[in-house]
Short mmCIF file of C-alpha atoms in Angstrom, two decimals:
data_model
loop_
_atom_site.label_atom_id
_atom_site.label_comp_id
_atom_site.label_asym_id
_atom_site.label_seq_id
_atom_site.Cartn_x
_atom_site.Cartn_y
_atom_site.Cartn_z
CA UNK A 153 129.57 172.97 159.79
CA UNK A 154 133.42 172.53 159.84
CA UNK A 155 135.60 174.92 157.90
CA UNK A 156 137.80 173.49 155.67
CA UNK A 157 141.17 173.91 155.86
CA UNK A 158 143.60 174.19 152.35
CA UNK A 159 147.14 174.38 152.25
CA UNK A 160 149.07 175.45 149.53
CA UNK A 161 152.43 174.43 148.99
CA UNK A 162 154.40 175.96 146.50
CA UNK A 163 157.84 177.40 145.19
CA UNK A 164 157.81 180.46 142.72
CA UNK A 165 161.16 181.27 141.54
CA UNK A 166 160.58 184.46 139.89
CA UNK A 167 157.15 185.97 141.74
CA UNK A 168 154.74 184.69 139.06
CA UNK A 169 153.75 181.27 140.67
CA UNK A 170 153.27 183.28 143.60
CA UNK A 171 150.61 185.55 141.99
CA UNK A 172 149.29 181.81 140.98
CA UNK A 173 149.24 180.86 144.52
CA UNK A 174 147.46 183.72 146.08
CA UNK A 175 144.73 183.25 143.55
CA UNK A 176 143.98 180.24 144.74
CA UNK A 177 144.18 180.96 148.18
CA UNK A 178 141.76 183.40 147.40
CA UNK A 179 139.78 181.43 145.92
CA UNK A 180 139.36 178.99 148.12
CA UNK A 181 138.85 181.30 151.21
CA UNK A 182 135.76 182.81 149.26
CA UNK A 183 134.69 179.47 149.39
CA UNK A 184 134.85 179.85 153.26
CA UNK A 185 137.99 178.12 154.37
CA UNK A 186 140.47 178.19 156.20
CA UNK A 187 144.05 178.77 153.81
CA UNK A 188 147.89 178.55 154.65
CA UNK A 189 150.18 179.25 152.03
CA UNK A 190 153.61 177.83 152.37
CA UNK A 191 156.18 178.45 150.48
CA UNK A 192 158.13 174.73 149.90
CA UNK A 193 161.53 176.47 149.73
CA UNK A 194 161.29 177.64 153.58
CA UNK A 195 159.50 174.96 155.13
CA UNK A 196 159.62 174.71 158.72
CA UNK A 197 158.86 172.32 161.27
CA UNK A 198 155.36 173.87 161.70
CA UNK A 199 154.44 174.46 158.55
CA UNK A 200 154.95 170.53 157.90
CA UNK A 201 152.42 170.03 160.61
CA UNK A 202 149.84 172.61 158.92
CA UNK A 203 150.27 170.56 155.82
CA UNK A 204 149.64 167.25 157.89
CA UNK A 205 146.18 168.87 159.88
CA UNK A 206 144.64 170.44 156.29
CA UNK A 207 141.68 168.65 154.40
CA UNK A 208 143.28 169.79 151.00
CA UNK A 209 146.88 170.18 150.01
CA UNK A 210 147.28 172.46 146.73
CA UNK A 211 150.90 171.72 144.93
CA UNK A 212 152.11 174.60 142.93
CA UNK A 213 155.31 175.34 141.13
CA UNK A 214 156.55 176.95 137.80
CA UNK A 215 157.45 174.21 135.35
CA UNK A 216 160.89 174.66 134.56
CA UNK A 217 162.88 172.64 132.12
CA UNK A 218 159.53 170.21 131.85
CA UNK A 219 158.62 169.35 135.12
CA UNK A 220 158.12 171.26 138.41
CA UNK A 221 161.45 173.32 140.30
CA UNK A 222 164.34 171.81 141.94
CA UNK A 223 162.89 172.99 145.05
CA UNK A 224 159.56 171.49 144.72
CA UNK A 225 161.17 168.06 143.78
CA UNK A 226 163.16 168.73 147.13
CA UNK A 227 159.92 168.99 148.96
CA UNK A 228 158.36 165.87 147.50
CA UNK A 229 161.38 163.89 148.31
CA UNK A 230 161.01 165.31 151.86
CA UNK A 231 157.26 164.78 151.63
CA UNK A 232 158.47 160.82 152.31
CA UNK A 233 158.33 161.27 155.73
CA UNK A 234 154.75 161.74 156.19
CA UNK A 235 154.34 159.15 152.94
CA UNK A 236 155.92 156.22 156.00
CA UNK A 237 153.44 156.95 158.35
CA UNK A 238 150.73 158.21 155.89
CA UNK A 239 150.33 160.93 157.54
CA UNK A 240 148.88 162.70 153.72
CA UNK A 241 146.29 159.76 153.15
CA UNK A 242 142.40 160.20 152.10
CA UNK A 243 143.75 164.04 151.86
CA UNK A 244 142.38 166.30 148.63
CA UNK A 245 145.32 167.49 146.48
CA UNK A 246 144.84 169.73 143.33
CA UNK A 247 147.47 171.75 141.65
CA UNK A 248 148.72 175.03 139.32
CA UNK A 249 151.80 175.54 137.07
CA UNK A 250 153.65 178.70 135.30
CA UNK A 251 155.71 178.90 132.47
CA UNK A 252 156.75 181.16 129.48
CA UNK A 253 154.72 179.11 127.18
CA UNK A 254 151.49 178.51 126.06
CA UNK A 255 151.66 174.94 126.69
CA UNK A 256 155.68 175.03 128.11
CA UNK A 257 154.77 171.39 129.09
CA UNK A 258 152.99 172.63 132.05
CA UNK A 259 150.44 169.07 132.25
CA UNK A 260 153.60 167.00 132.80
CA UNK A 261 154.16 169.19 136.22
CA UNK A 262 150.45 168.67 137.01
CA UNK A 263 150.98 165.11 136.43
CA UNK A 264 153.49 165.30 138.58
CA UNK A 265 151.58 166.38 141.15
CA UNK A 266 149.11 164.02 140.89
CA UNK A 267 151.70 161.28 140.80
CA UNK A 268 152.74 162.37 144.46
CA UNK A 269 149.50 162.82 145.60
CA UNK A 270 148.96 159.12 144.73
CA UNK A 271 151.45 158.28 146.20
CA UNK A 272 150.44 159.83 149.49
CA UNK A 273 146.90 157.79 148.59
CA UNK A 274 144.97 161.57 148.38
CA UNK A 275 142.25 162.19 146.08
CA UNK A 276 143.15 164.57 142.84
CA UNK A 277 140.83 167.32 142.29
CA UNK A 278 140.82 168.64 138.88
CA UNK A 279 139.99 172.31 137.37
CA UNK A 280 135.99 171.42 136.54
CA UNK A 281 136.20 173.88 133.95
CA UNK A 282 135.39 173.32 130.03
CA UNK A 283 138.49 174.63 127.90
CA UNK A 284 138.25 178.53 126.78
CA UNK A 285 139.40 180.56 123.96
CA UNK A 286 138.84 177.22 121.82
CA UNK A 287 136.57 179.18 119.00
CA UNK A 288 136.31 182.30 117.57
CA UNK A 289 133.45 183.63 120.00
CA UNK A 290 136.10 183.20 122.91
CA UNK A 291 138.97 185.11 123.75
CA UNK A 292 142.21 184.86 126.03
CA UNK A 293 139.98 186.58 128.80
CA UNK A 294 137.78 183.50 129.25
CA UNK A 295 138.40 181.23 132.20
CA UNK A 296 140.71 177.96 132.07
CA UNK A 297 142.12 180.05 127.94
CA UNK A 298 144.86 177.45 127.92
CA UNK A 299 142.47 174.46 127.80
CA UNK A 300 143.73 172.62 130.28
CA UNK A 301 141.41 169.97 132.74
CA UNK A 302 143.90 168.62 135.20
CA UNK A 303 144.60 171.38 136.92
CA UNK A 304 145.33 175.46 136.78
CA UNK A 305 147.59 176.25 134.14
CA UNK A 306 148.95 180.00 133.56
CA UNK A 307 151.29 181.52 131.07
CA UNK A 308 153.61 184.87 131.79
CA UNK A 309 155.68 186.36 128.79
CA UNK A 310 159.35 185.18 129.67
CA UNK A 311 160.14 189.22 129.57
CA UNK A 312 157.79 190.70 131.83
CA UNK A 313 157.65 190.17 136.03
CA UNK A 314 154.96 189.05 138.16
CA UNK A 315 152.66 192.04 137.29
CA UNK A 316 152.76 190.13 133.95
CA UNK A 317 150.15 187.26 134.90
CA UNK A 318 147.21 187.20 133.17
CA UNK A 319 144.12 188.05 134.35
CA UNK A 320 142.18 185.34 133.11
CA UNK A 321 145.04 183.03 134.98
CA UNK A 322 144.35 184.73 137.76
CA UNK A 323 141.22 183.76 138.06
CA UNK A 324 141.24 180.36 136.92
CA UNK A 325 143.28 179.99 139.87
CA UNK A 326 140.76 181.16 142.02
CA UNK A 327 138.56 178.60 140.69
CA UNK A 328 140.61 176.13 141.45
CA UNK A 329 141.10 177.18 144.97
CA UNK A 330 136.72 177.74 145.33
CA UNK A 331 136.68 173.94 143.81
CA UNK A 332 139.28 172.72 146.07
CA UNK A 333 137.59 174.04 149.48
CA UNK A 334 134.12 172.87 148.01
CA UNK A 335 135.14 168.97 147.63
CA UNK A 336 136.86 169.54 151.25
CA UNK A 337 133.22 170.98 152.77
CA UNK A 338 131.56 168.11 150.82
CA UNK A 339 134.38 164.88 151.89
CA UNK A 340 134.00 166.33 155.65
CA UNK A 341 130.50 166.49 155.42
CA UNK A 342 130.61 162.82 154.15
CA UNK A 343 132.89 161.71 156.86
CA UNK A 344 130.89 162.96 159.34
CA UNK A 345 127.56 161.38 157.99
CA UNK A 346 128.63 157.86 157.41
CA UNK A 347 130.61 158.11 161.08
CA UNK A 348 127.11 158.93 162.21
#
């Protein structure tokens, strides 16, 4: 069977997206496949080409000022390149977001996301998680606490650093990557059957 292969491309201004980001990866090599993180602000020539040869491409980026960084618009922008030749098409895409606040208008970044990934004609993957810490049996330790479906959503007090990020954020995101690099398995094991 053919490993999947999951990029994440993300920008983490501070060090807590990046906890975000290595969660995922995480997760998703669990899962069994094969993960390059890339950080958006220090793209390279090669890295562009990972992102190009990967089953799944994972956006990440702390929502600042209601929608995703400066630097991660500057990567979309420069994403256009492979959008001309579409070079990102029939792809998986799935993403994560940081901010201060519970909510911080985190699913407008996500939407984001999924915006460019339509663009690129890729297939969104959502969390597949049921919203926690919704009733008084649950608690901010329970998976996906901040209720959110479209993708992995964490929330660091503005005053403390990366070893700040909550543990149940954490592994959210690893749920999200496992999820990701499962649809990949299962769309490549498709592919392969109906080009049978």
């Amino acid at each position: 069977m053919t490993t999947p292969v999951v990029s994440i491309a993300y920008h983490s201004g501070y060090g807590h997206t990046a906890v975000i980001a290595e969660a995922v990866r995480d997760g998703a090599a669990a899962a069994g496949a094969t993960v390059h993180l890339i950080k958006v602000d220090e793209i390279d020539e090669a890295q562009w080409e990972l992102l190009d040869g990967s089953d799944a491409i994972v956006f990440g980026s702390p929502t600042y000022m209601g929608t995703a960084s400066g630097a991660f618009h500057k990567f979309a922008e420069d994403s256009s390149k492979r959008w001309f030749t579409d070079a990102w098409k029939n792809k998986l895409a799935a993403g994560f977001s940081n901010s201060g606040s519970k909510s911080g208008d985190k699913l407008h970044t996500l939407q984001y996301f999924a915006t460019l990934a339509a663009q690129h004609g890729m297939h969104w993957v959502n969390l597949g998680l049921k919203p926690g810490w919704n009733s008084t049996e649950g608690s901010e330790d329970d998976l996906n606490r901040l209720g959110f479906f479209f993708g992995a959503a964490a929330q660091t007090n503005s005053d403390e650093g990366p070893e700040g990020v909550h543990k149940a954020d954490i592994a959210t995101a690893q749920h999200l990557g496992g999820r990701v690099a499962e649809t990949a398995r299962t769309f490549i094991a498709g592919r392969a059957a109906v080009a049978a």
